[in-house]
């Protein structure tokens, strides 16, 4: 595997899920395949789970790990080609990326949507520079449009907790004070459809996701109607995708907060969120603390999804 952005990069999804189950039961079964191989993890943005779980996954495989927070201690990077670099940016990404590639065997990159230009974000301009110029396999640790390690962990979690072969999964928008990327809901929708689940996406008008990701899901503006009979409720905030409001917060309507009253509409659904979560904006204290909340096992499965992905990348190194 040379890149990891989409479920198709894993090939047969059922096979990948079986491998995840096997790795979860035998976490150190492959603790020598990464010997003398180095994973470089590049963070342009903050992280708790991705940072820790991906390092742990690399260590499970016997790899060496280097972590770089680009904005804390490295030179400030220019990302536009053709600019006269007379400002505060000391180095260009076009030199930095191949240099980074020279110290490692695989590279993970966290680079959130900037919300300056939708085409730049949706062409994954920064991640593509790593893919094209690092000379190494590259995996997204949440890039502008996708968060595949999260969605794979979410899928593993649903497989572990589902009570029917084809559960009803609801992805619901929920309020948040700041503009957040669409990467998590994009990938969640993409992976749920790829897994063949019955997916409904609920959001206020104006929050339609890019159809490349939401295709195959049922979409509604009525959260209460969406929640009827749900087996899994996945809450997430995102900013608007559609022009001319790309990257904007159009609503902070607290009637979309996932509360006990909302969960009572479901089929005793499990509650999920990728974390970090703002309590009593996205979800009430009682719902996130309830026995039906899967947020902690879901985060724990990030180690498993990352171990499967790194294992496949290491196996493909010549
Ligand atoms: C990020 C987001 O919504 O994409 C990361 C989630 C994994 N969340 C925040 O920035 C709060
Ligand atoms: N869910 C997730 O990716 O969390 P972090 O932003 O803390 O890595």
mmCIF file of C-alpha atoms and ligand atoms in Angstrom:
data_model
loop_
_atom_site.group_PDB
_atom_site.id
_atom_site.type_symbol
_atom_site.label_atom_id
_atom_site.label_comp_id
_atom_site.label_asym_id
_atom_site.label_seq_id
_atom_site.Cartn_x
_atom_site.Cartn_y
_atom_site.Cartn_z
ATOM 1 C CA UNK A 1 0.000 0.000 0.000
ATOM 2 C CA UNK A 2 1.574 3.319 -1.160
ATOM 3 C CA UNK A 3 -1.120 5.722 0.059
ATOM 4 C CA UNK A 4 -3.918 5.527 2.609
ATOM 5 C CA UNK A 5 -6.823 7.928 2.202
ATOM 6 C CA UNK A 6 -9.854 5.847 1.234
ATOM 7 C CA UNK A 7 -11.385 2.454 2.083
ATOM 8 C CA UNK A 8 -10.458 1.199 -1.405
ATOM 9 C CA UNK A 9 -6.764 1.558 -0.452
ATOM 10 C CA UNK A 10 -7.236 -1.456 1.846
ATOM 11 C CA UNK A 11 -8.676 -3.577 -0.975
ATOM 12 C CA UNK A 12 -11.138 -6.082 0.475
ATOM 13 C CA UNK A 13 -12.689 -4.327 3.492
ATOM 14 C CA UNK A 14 -13.906 -7.558 5.085
ATOM 15 C CA UNK A 15 -10.364 -8.931 4.875
ATOM 16 C CA UNK A 16 -9.036 -5.760 6.531
ATOM 17 C CA UNK A 17 -11.619 -6.088 9.315
ATOM 18 C CA UNK A 18 -10.575 -9.690 9.917
ATOM 19 C CA UNK A 19 -6.961 -8.585 10.073
ATOM 20 C CA UNK A 20 -7.946 -5.887 12.599
ATOM 21 C CA UNK A 21 -9.698 -8.488 14.755
ATOM 22 C CA UNK A 22 -6.642 -10.751 14.583
ATOM 23 C CA UNK A 23 -4.281 -7.890 15.483
ATOM 24 C CA UNK A 24 -6.480 -6.828 18.389
ATOM 25 C CA UNK A 25 -6.256 -10.351 19.822
ATOM 26 C CA UNK A 26 -2.525 -10.672 19.011
ATOM 27 C CA UNK A 27 -1.221 -7.121 19.269
ATOM 28 C CA UNK A 28 2.463 -8.041 19.141
ATOM 29 C CA UNK A 29 2.238 -10.866 16.574
ATOM 30 C CA UNK A 30 4.202 -8.738 14.075
ATOM 31 C CA UNK A 31 6.637 -7.030 16.442
ATOM 32 C CA UNK A 32 9.650 -7.654 14.216
ATOM 33 C CA UNK A 33 8.352 -6.734 10.749
ATOM 34 C CA UNK A 34 9.154 -3.057 11.305
ATOM 35 C CA UNK A 35 12.714 -3.615 12.530
ATOM 36 C CA UNK A 36 15.008 -0.801 11.308
ATOM 37 C CA UNK A 37 12.065 0.855 9.575
ATOM 38 C CA UNK A 38 11.152 4.404 10.595
ATOM 39 C CA UNK A 39 7.721 6.014 10.662
ATOM 40 C CA UNK A 40 7.775 9.815 10.476
ATOM 41 C CA UNK A 41 4.644 11.502 11.795
ATOM 42 C CA UNK A 42 4.211 15.114 10.685
ATOM 43 C CA UNK A 43 1.679 17.305 12.495
ATOM 44 C CA UNK A 44 0.606 20.662 11.081
ATOM 45 C CA UNK A 45 -2.272 20.641 13.626
ATOM 46 C CA UNK A 46 -2.938 19.545 17.202
ATOM 47 C CA UNK A 47 -3.679 15.952 18.158
ATOM 48 C CA UNK A 48 -4.007 13.696 21.183
ATOM 49 C CA UNK A 49 -5.372 10.364 19.881
ATOM 50 C CA UNK A 50 -3.727 10.281 16.458
ATOM 51 C CA UNK A 51 -0.359 11.221 17.896
ATOM 52 C CA UNK A 52 -0.425 8.559 20.620
ATOM 53 C CA UNK A 53 -2.220 5.720 18.825
ATOM 54 C CA UNK A 54 -0.103 5.941 15.678
ATOM 55 C CA UNK A 55 3.133 5.943 17.690
ATOM 56 C CA UNK A 56 1.847 2.954 19.657
ATOM 57 C CA UNK A 57 0.917 1.141 16.432
ATOM 58 C CA UNK A 58 4.416 1.701 15.023
ATOM 59 C CA UNK A 59 5.949 0.391 18.262
ATOM 60 C CA UNK A 60 3.685 -2.695 18.112
ATOM 61 C CA UNK A 61 5.385 -3.492 14.784
ATOM 62 C CA UNK A 62 8.904 -2.861 16.112
ATOM 63 C CA UNK A 63 9.341 0.348 14.112
ATOM 64 C CA UNK A 64 11.254 3.453 15.088
ATOM 65 C CA UNK A 65 9.128 6.597 15.268
ATOM 66 C CA UNK A 66 9.956 10.272 14.758
ATOM 67 C CA UNK A 67 7.299 12.895 15.455
ATOM 68 C CA UNK A 68 7.520 16.460 14.199
ATOM 69 C CA UNK A 69 5.179 19.302 15.097
ATOM 70 C CA UNK A 70 5.844 21.557 12.150
ATOM 71 C CA UNK A 71 4.570 24.666 13.924
ATOM 72 C CA UNK A 72 6.603 24.131 17.087
ATOM 73 C CA UNK A 73 10.333 24.213 16.509
ATOM 74 C CA UNK A 74 10.617 23.616 12.756
ATOM 75 C CA UNK A 75 11.089 26.422 10.227
ATOM 76 C CA UNK A 76 7.893 28.059 9.115
ATOM 77 C CA UNK A 77 7.001 26.520 5.759
ATOM 78 C CA UNK A 78 5.876 28.223 2.571
ATOM 79 C CA UNK A 79 3.422 26.045 0.651
ATOM 80 C CA UNK A 80 2.733 28.199 -2.454
ATOM 81 C CA UNK A 81 5.095 27.827 -5.417
ATOM 82 C CA UNK A 82 6.275 31.026 -7.104
ATOM 83 C CA UNK A 83 6.101 33.412 -4.147
ATOM 84 C CA UNK A 84 9.029 35.700 -3.287
ATOM 85 C CA UNK A 85 9.892 34.382 0.170
ATOM 86 C CA UNK A 86 10.580 37.711 1.879
ATOM 87 C CA UNK A 87 8.124 37.149 4.754
ATOM 88 C CA UNK A 88 8.310 35.050 7.921
ATOM 89 C CA UNK A 89 8.544 31.664 6.153
ATOM 90 C CA UNK A 90 12.132 30.396 6.042
ATOM 91 C CA UNK A 91 11.743 27.175 4.071
ATOM 92 C CA UNK A 92 9.616 25.831 1.226
ATOM 93 C CA UNK A 93 7.615 22.639 1.462
ATOM 94 C CA UNK A 94 9.200 21.557 -1.841
ATOM 95 C CA UNK A 95 12.595 21.198 -0.098
ATOM 96 C CA UNK A 96 11.270 20.173 3.304
ATOM 97 C CA UNK A 97 9.226 17.222 2.006
ATOM 98 C CA UNK A 98 12.044 15.311 0.222
ATOM 99 C CA UNK A 99 14.335 16.043 3.187
ATOM 100 C CA UNK A 100 11.761 14.524 5.541
ATOM 101 C CA UNK A 101 11.441 11.541 3.193
ATOM 102 C CA UNK A 102 15.186 10.926 3.371
ATOM 103 C CA UNK A 103 14.996 10.117 7.100
ATOM 104 C CA UNK A 104 12.167 7.576 7.076
ATOM 105 C CA UNK A 105 10.375 4.708 5.361
ATOM 106 C CA UNK A 106 6.731 5.781 5.737
ATOM 107 C CA UNK A 107 5.168 9.179 6.447
ATOM 108 C CA UNK A 108 1.923 10.092 8.204
ATOM 109 C CA UNK A 109 0.636 13.650 7.748
ATOM 110 C CA UNK A 110 -1.927 15.676 9.678
ATOM 111 C CA UNK A 111 -2.896 18.738 7.669
ATOM 112 C CA UNK A 112 -6.392 20.102 8.254
ATOM 113 C CA UNK A 113 -8.506 21.996 5.759
ATOM 114 C CA UNK A 114 -7.533 25.664 5.828
ATOM 115 C CA UNK A 115 -10.918 26.952 4.641
ATOM 116 C CA UNK A 116 -9.184 29.571 2.465
ATOM 117 C CA UNK A 117 -9.960 27.970 -0.874
ATOM 118 C CA UNK A 118 -12.232 24.954 -1.303
ATOM 119 C CA UNK A 119 -10.433 23.704 -4.411
ATOM 120 C CA UNK A 120 -7.077 23.761 -2.596
ATOM 121 C CA UNK A 121 -8.561 21.821 0.316
ATOM 122 C CA UNK A 122 -10.491 19.324 -1.804
ATOM 123 C CA UNK A 123 -7.497 18.608 -4.064
ATOM 124 C CA UNK A 124 -5.548 17.702 -0.874
ATOM 125 C CA UNK A 125 -2.824 20.047 -2.073
ATOM 126 C CA UNK A 126 -0.515 19.650 0.942
ATOM 127 C CA UNK A 127 -0.898 15.886 1.304
ATOM 128 C CA UNK A 128 -0.355 15.466 -2.452
ATOM 129 C CA UNK A 129 2.975 17.276 -2.159
ATOM 130 C CA UNK A 130 4.075 14.640 0.343
ATOM 131 C CA UNK A 131 2.814 11.855 -1.943
ATOM 132 C CA UNK A 132 4.603 13.317 -4.971
ATOM 133 C CA UNK A 133 7.845 14.584 -3.456
ATOM 134 C CA UNK A 134 8.692 12.496 -0.373
ATOM 135 C CA UNK A 135 9.473 9.273 -2.234
ATOM 136 C CA UNK A 136 7.743 7.368 0.586
ATOM 137 C CA UNK A 137 4.349 5.777 1.203
ATOM 138 C CA UNK A 138 2.084 8.381 2.798
ATOM 139 C CA UNK A 139 -0.958 7.976 5.027
ATOM 140 C CA UNK A 140 -3.435 10.635 6.098
ATOM 141 C CA UNK A 141 -3.652 11.318 9.844
ATOM 142 C CA UNK A 142 -6.560 13.684 9.011
ATOM 143 C CA UNK A 143 -5.903 15.714 5.949
ATOM 144 C CA UNK A 144 -8.061 18.379 4.327
ATOM 145 C CA UNK A 145 -10.895 16.076 3.242
ATOM 146 C CA UNK A 146 -10.477 12.710 4.979
ATOM 147 C CA UNK A 147 -9.641 11.019 8.297
ATOM 148 C CA UNK A 148 -9.360 7.372 7.257
ATOM 149 C CA UNK A 149 -7.622 6.033 10.404
ATOM 150 C CA UNK A 150 -10.594 7.360 12.384
ATOM 151 C CA UNK A 151 -13.232 5.938 10.032
ATOM 152 C CA UNK A 152 -11.508 2.534 9.964
ATOM 153 C CA UNK A 153 -11.451 2.527 13.800
ATOM 154 C CA UNK A 154 -15.148 3.533 13.796
ATOM 155 C CA UNK A 155 -15.935 0.641 11.466
ATOM 156 C CA UNK A 156 -14.018 -1.812 13.682
ATOM 157 C CA UNK A 157 -15.970 -0.495 16.701
ATOM 158 C CA UNK A 158 -19.361 -0.884 14.993
ATOM 159 C CA UNK A 159 -18.455 -4.426 13.877
ATOM 160 C CA UNK A 160 -17.645 -5.267 17.515
ATOM 161 C CA UNK A 161 -20.932 -3.866 18.875
ATOM 162 C CA UNK A 162 -23.538 -4.394 16.145
ATOM 163 C CA UNK A 163 -26.605 -6.524 16.891
ATOM 164 C CA UNK A 164 -27.727 -6.988 13.269
ATOM 165 C CA UNK A 165 -25.758 -7.706 10.095
ATOM 166 C CA UNK A 166 -26.691 -4.356 8.540
ATOM 167 C CA UNK A 167 -27.170 -1.857 11.381
ATOM 168 C CA UNK A 168 -28.924 1.479 10.963
ATOM 169 C CA UNK A 169 -26.239 4.115 11.409
ATOM 170 C CA UNK A 170 -27.033 7.822 11.776
ATOM 171 C CA UNK A 171 -24.415 10.502 11.278
ATOM 172 C CA UNK A 172 -25.797 13.666 12.832
ATOM 173 C CA UNK A 173 -24.425 17.188 12.675
ATOM 174 C CA UNK A 174 -24.298 18.836 16.122
ATOM 175 C CA UNK A 175 -23.442 22.398 17.166
ATOM 176 C CA UNK A 176 -19.934 23.699 17.895
ATOM 177 C CA UNK A 177 -18.634 27.254 18.420
ATOM 178 C CA UNK A 178 -15.847 27.083 15.799
ATOM 179 C CA UNK A 179 -15.578 26.089 12.159
ATOM 180 C CA UNK A 180 -14.472 22.441 11.906
ATOM 181 C CA UNK A 181 -13.396 20.509 8.805
ATOM 182 C CA UNK A 182 -15.562 17.991 6.942
ATOM 183 C CA UNK A 183 -12.825 15.320 7.032
ATOM 184 C CA UNK A 184 -14.364 13.194 9.795
ATOM 185 C CA UNK A 185 -17.940 13.158 8.438
ATOM 186 C CA UNK A 186 -16.649 12.701 4.848
ATOM 187 C CA UNK A 187 -14.656 9.610 5.787
ATOM 188 C CA UNK A 188 -17.293 8.258 8.144
ATOM 189 C CA UNK A 189 -19.913 8.418 5.371
ATOM 190 C CA UNK A 190 -17.528 6.970 2.796
ATOM 191 C CA UNK A 191 -16.534 4.028 5.016
ATOM 192 C CA UNK A 192 -20.095 3.259 6.213
ATOM 193 C CA UNK A 193 -21.356 3.120 2.621
ATOM 194 C CA UNK A 194 -18.345 0.994 1.620
ATOM 195 C CA UNK A 195 -19.200 -1.402 4.467
ATOM 196 C CA UNK A 196 -22.768 -1.719 3.145
ATOM 197 C CA UNK A 197 -24.460 -0.264 6.228
ATOM 198 C CA UNK A 198 -27.783 1.582 6.176
ATOM 199 C CA UNK A 199 -26.541 5.177 6.607
ATOM 200 C CA UNK A 200 -28.623 8.289 7.239
ATOM 201 C CA UNK A 201 -27.019 11.728 7.475
ATOM 202 C CA UNK A 202 -28.945 14.427 9.354
ATOM 203 C CA UNK A 203 -27.959 18.091 9.306
ATOM 204 C CA UNK A 204 -29.519 21.558 9.128
ATOM 205 C CA UNK A 205 -30.082 23.012 5.660
ATOM 206 C CA UNK A 206 -26.839 24.393 4.204
ATOM 207 C CA UNK A 207 -24.614 21.686 5.732
ATOM 208 C CA UNK A 208 -24.739 19.282 2.767
ATOM 209 C CA UNK A 209 -21.477 17.352 2.448
ATOM 210 C CA UNK A 210 -19.564 16.855 -0.791
ATOM 211 C CA UNK A 211 -21.485 14.232 -2.779
ATOM 212 C CA UNK A 212 -18.316 12.255 -3.503
ATOM 213 C CA UNK A 213 -18.511 11.233 0.161
ATOM 214 C CA UNK A 214 -22.238 11.267 0.975
ATOM 215 C CA UNK A 215 -23.328 9.303 -2.111
ATOM 216 C CA UNK A 216 -25.213 6.176 -1.036
ATOM 217 C CA UNK A 217 -26.502 7.713 2.219
ATOM 218 C CA UNK A 218 -30.040 8.940 2.911
ATOM 219 C CA UNK A 219 -29.938 12.659 3.750
ATOM 220 C CA UNK A 220 -32.475 14.538 5.889
ATOM 221 C CA UNK A 221 -32.842 17.920 7.615
ATOM 222 C CA UNK A 222 -34.983 16.313 10.346
ATOM 223 C CA UNK A 223 -32.794 14.945 13.149
ATOM 224 C CA UNK A 224 -35.688 13.419 15.119
ATOM 225 C CA UNK A 225 -36.926 11.526 12.082
ATOM 226 C CA UNK A 226 -33.380 10.289 11.317
ATOM 227 C CA UNK A 227 -32.903 8.972 14.856
ATOM 228 C CA UNK A 228 -35.986 6.712 14.778
ATOM 229 C CA UNK A 229 -34.803 3.115 14.985
ATOM 230 C CA UNK A 230 -31.084 3.979 14.867
ATOM 231 C CA UNK A 231 -28.603 1.367 16.156
ATOM 232 C CA UNK A 232 -25.632 3.757 16.169
ATOM 233 C CA UNK A 233 -25.647 7.552 16.523
ATOM 234 C CA UNK A 234 -22.428 9.208 15.358
ATOM 235 C CA UNK A 235 -22.350 12.897 16.262
ATOM 236 C CA UNK A 236 -20.000 15.394 14.639
ATOM 237 C CA UNK A 237 -19.879 19.067 13.866
ATOM 238 C CA UNK A 238 -18.661 20.365 10.541
ATOM 239 C CA UNK A 239 -18.617 23.729 8.813
ATOM 240 C CA UNK A 240 -20.520 24.353 5.582
ATOM 241 C CA UNK A 241 -19.159 22.754 2.399
ATOM 242 C CA UNK A 242 -21.329 24.443 -0.227
ATOM 243 C CA UNK A 243 -20.323 27.683 -1.938
ATOM 244 C CA UNK A 244 -20.578 30.562 -1.130
ATOM 245 C CA UNK A 245 -20.509 29.535 2.549
ATOM 246 C CA UNK A 246 -17.561 27.103 2.436
ATOM 247 C CA UNK A 247 -15.884 26.929 5.852
ATOM 248 C CA UNK A 248 -18.533 29.000 7.617
ATOM 249 C CA UNK A 249 -20.537 28.310 10.784
ATOM 250 C CA UNK A 250 -24.170 28.719 9.687
ATOM 251 C CA UNK A 251 -25.840 27.477 12.871
ATOM 252 C CA UNK A 252 -25.145 26.921 16.566
ATOM 253 C CA UNK A 253 -28.633 25.557 17.195
ATOM 254 C CA UNK A 254 -28.514 23.682 20.521
ATOM 255 C CA UNK A 255 -31.688 21.788 19.616
ATOM 256 C CA UNK A 256 -29.314 19.553 17.590
ATOM 257 C CA UNK A 257 -27.266 18.597 20.690
ATOM 258 C CA UNK A 258 -27.486 14.825 21.242
ATOM 259 C CA UNK A 259 -29.405 14.502 24.525
ATOM 260 C CA UNK A 260 -31.151 11.689 26.400
ATOM 261 C CA UNK A 261 -34.439 12.800 24.817
ATOM 262 C CA UNK A 262 -32.876 12.401 21.365
ATOM 263 C CA UNK A 263 -31.379 9.005 22.228
ATOM 264 C CA UNK A 264 -34.842 7.854 23.442
ATOM 265 C CA UNK A 265 -35.998 8.038 19.794
ATOM 266 C CA UNK A 266 -33.479 5.367 18.761
ATOM 267 C CA UNK A 267 -33.355 1.594 18.970
ATOM 268 C CA UNK A 268 -31.322 1.848 22.217
ATOM 269 C CA UNK A 269 -28.502 3.125 20.012
ATOM 270 C CA UNK A 270 -24.856 3.274 20.920
ATOM 271 C CA UNK A 271 -23.387 6.797 20.940
ATOM 272 C CA UNK A 272 -20.173 7.530 19.034
ATOM 273 C CA UNK A 273 -17.895 10.538 18.509
ATOM 274 C CA UNK A 274 -14.294 10.677 17.294
ATOM 275 C CA UNK A 275 -13.214 13.038 20.148
ATOM 276 C CA UNK A 276 -12.186 15.642 21.141
ATOM 277 C CA UNK A 277 -15.772 16.573 21.996
ATOM 278 C CA UNK A 278 -17.313 19.677 23.551
ATOM 279 C CA UNK A 279 -19.796 18.511 26.164
ATOM 280 C CA UNK A 280 -23.243 20.074 26.185
ATOM 281 C CA UNK A 281 -22.642 21.487 22.697
ATOM 282 C CA UNK A 282 -22.291 18.228 20.723
ATOM 283 C CA UNK A 283 -23.568 15.806 23.396
ATOM 284 C CA UNK A 284 -24.908 16.066 26.925
ATOM 285 C CA UNK A 285 -22.934 14.779 29.923
ATOM 286 C CA UNK A 286 -25.438 11.998 30.628
ATOM 287 C CA UNK A 287 -25.309 10.590 27.069
ATOM 288 C CA UNK A 288 -21.511 10.567 26.791
ATOM 289 C CA UNK A 289 -21.237 9.014 30.275
ATOM 290 C CA UNK A 290 -23.983 6.424 29.659
ATOM 291 C CA UNK A 291 -23.258 2.690 29.273
ATOM 292 C CA UNK A 292 -24.278 3.061 25.590
ATOM 293 C CA UNK A 293 -21.404 5.491 24.912
ATOM 294 C CA UNK A 294 -18.606 3.953 22.812
ATOM 295 C CA UNK A 295 -16.286 6.961 22.694
ATOM 296 C CA UNK A 296 -13.497 5.319 24.720
ATOM 297 C CA UNK A 297 -13.449 1.904 22.941
ATOM 298 C CA UNK A 298 -13.662 3.822 19.669
ATOM 299 C CA UNK A 299 -10.556 5.840 20.541
ATOM 300 C CA UNK A 300 -8.792 2.662 21.726
ATOM 301 C CA UNK A 301 -9.438 1.108 18.310
ATOM 302 C CA UNK A 302 -7.334 3.847 16.721
ATOM 303 C CA UNK A 303 -4.311 1.786 17.776
ATOM 304 C CA UNK A 304 -5.754 -1.187 15.882
ATOM 305 C CA UNK A 305 -6.607 0.673 12.671
ATOM 306 C CA UNK A 306 -3.147 2.269 12.649
ATOM 307 C CA UNK A 307 -1.427 -1.072 13.277
ATOM 308 C CA UNK A 308 -3.207 -2.656 10.277
ATOM 309 C CA UNK A 309 -2.334 0.294 8.020
ATOM 310 C CA UNK A 310 1.327 0.517 9.074
ATOM 311 C CA UNK A 311 1.712 -3.269 8.817
ATOM 312 C CA UNK A 312 0.466 -3.194 5.225
ATOM 313 C CA UNK A 313 2.714 -0.265 4.345
ATOM 314 C CA UNK A 314 5.764 -1.952 5.845
ATOM 315 C CA UNK A 315 4.959 -5.235 4.093
ATOM 316 C CA UNK A 316 4.837 -3.400 0.756
ATOM 317 C CA UNK A 317 8.308 -1.836 1.209
ATOM 318 C CA UNK A 318 10.741 -3.577 -1.084
HETATM 319 C C1 LIG B 1 -10.898 18.231 14.490
HETATM 320 C C2 LIG B 1 -11.972 18.084 13.414
HETATM 321 O O1 LIG B 1 -13.144 18.309 13.710
HETATM 322 O O2 LIG B 1 -11.646 17.726 12.266
HETATM 323 C C3 LIG B 1 -10.226 16.907 14.774
HETATM 324 C C4 LIG B 1 -11.130 15.750 15.036
HETATM 325 C C5 LIG B 1 -10.420 14.450 15.065
HETATM 326 N N1 LIG B 1 -11.502 18.723 15.701
HETATM 327 C C6 LIG B 1 -11.176 19.879 16.267
HETATM 328 O O3 LIG B 1 -10.382 20.611 15.727
HETATM 329 C C7 LIG B 1 -11.829 20.230 17.565
HETATM 330 N N1 LIG B 2 -9.979 11.580 16.861
HETATM 331 C C1 LIG B 2 -8.784 12.182 16.651
HETATM 332 O O1 LIG B 2 -8.204 12.103 15.578
HETATM 333 O O2 LIG B 2 -8.287 12.833 17.747
HETATM 334 P P1 LIG B 2 -6.989 13.767 17.780
HETATM 335 O O3 LIG B 2 -7.343 15.012 17.017
HETATM 336 O O4 LIG B 2 -6.767 14.010 19.245
HETATM 337 O O5 LIG B 2 -5.852 13.042 17.141
#
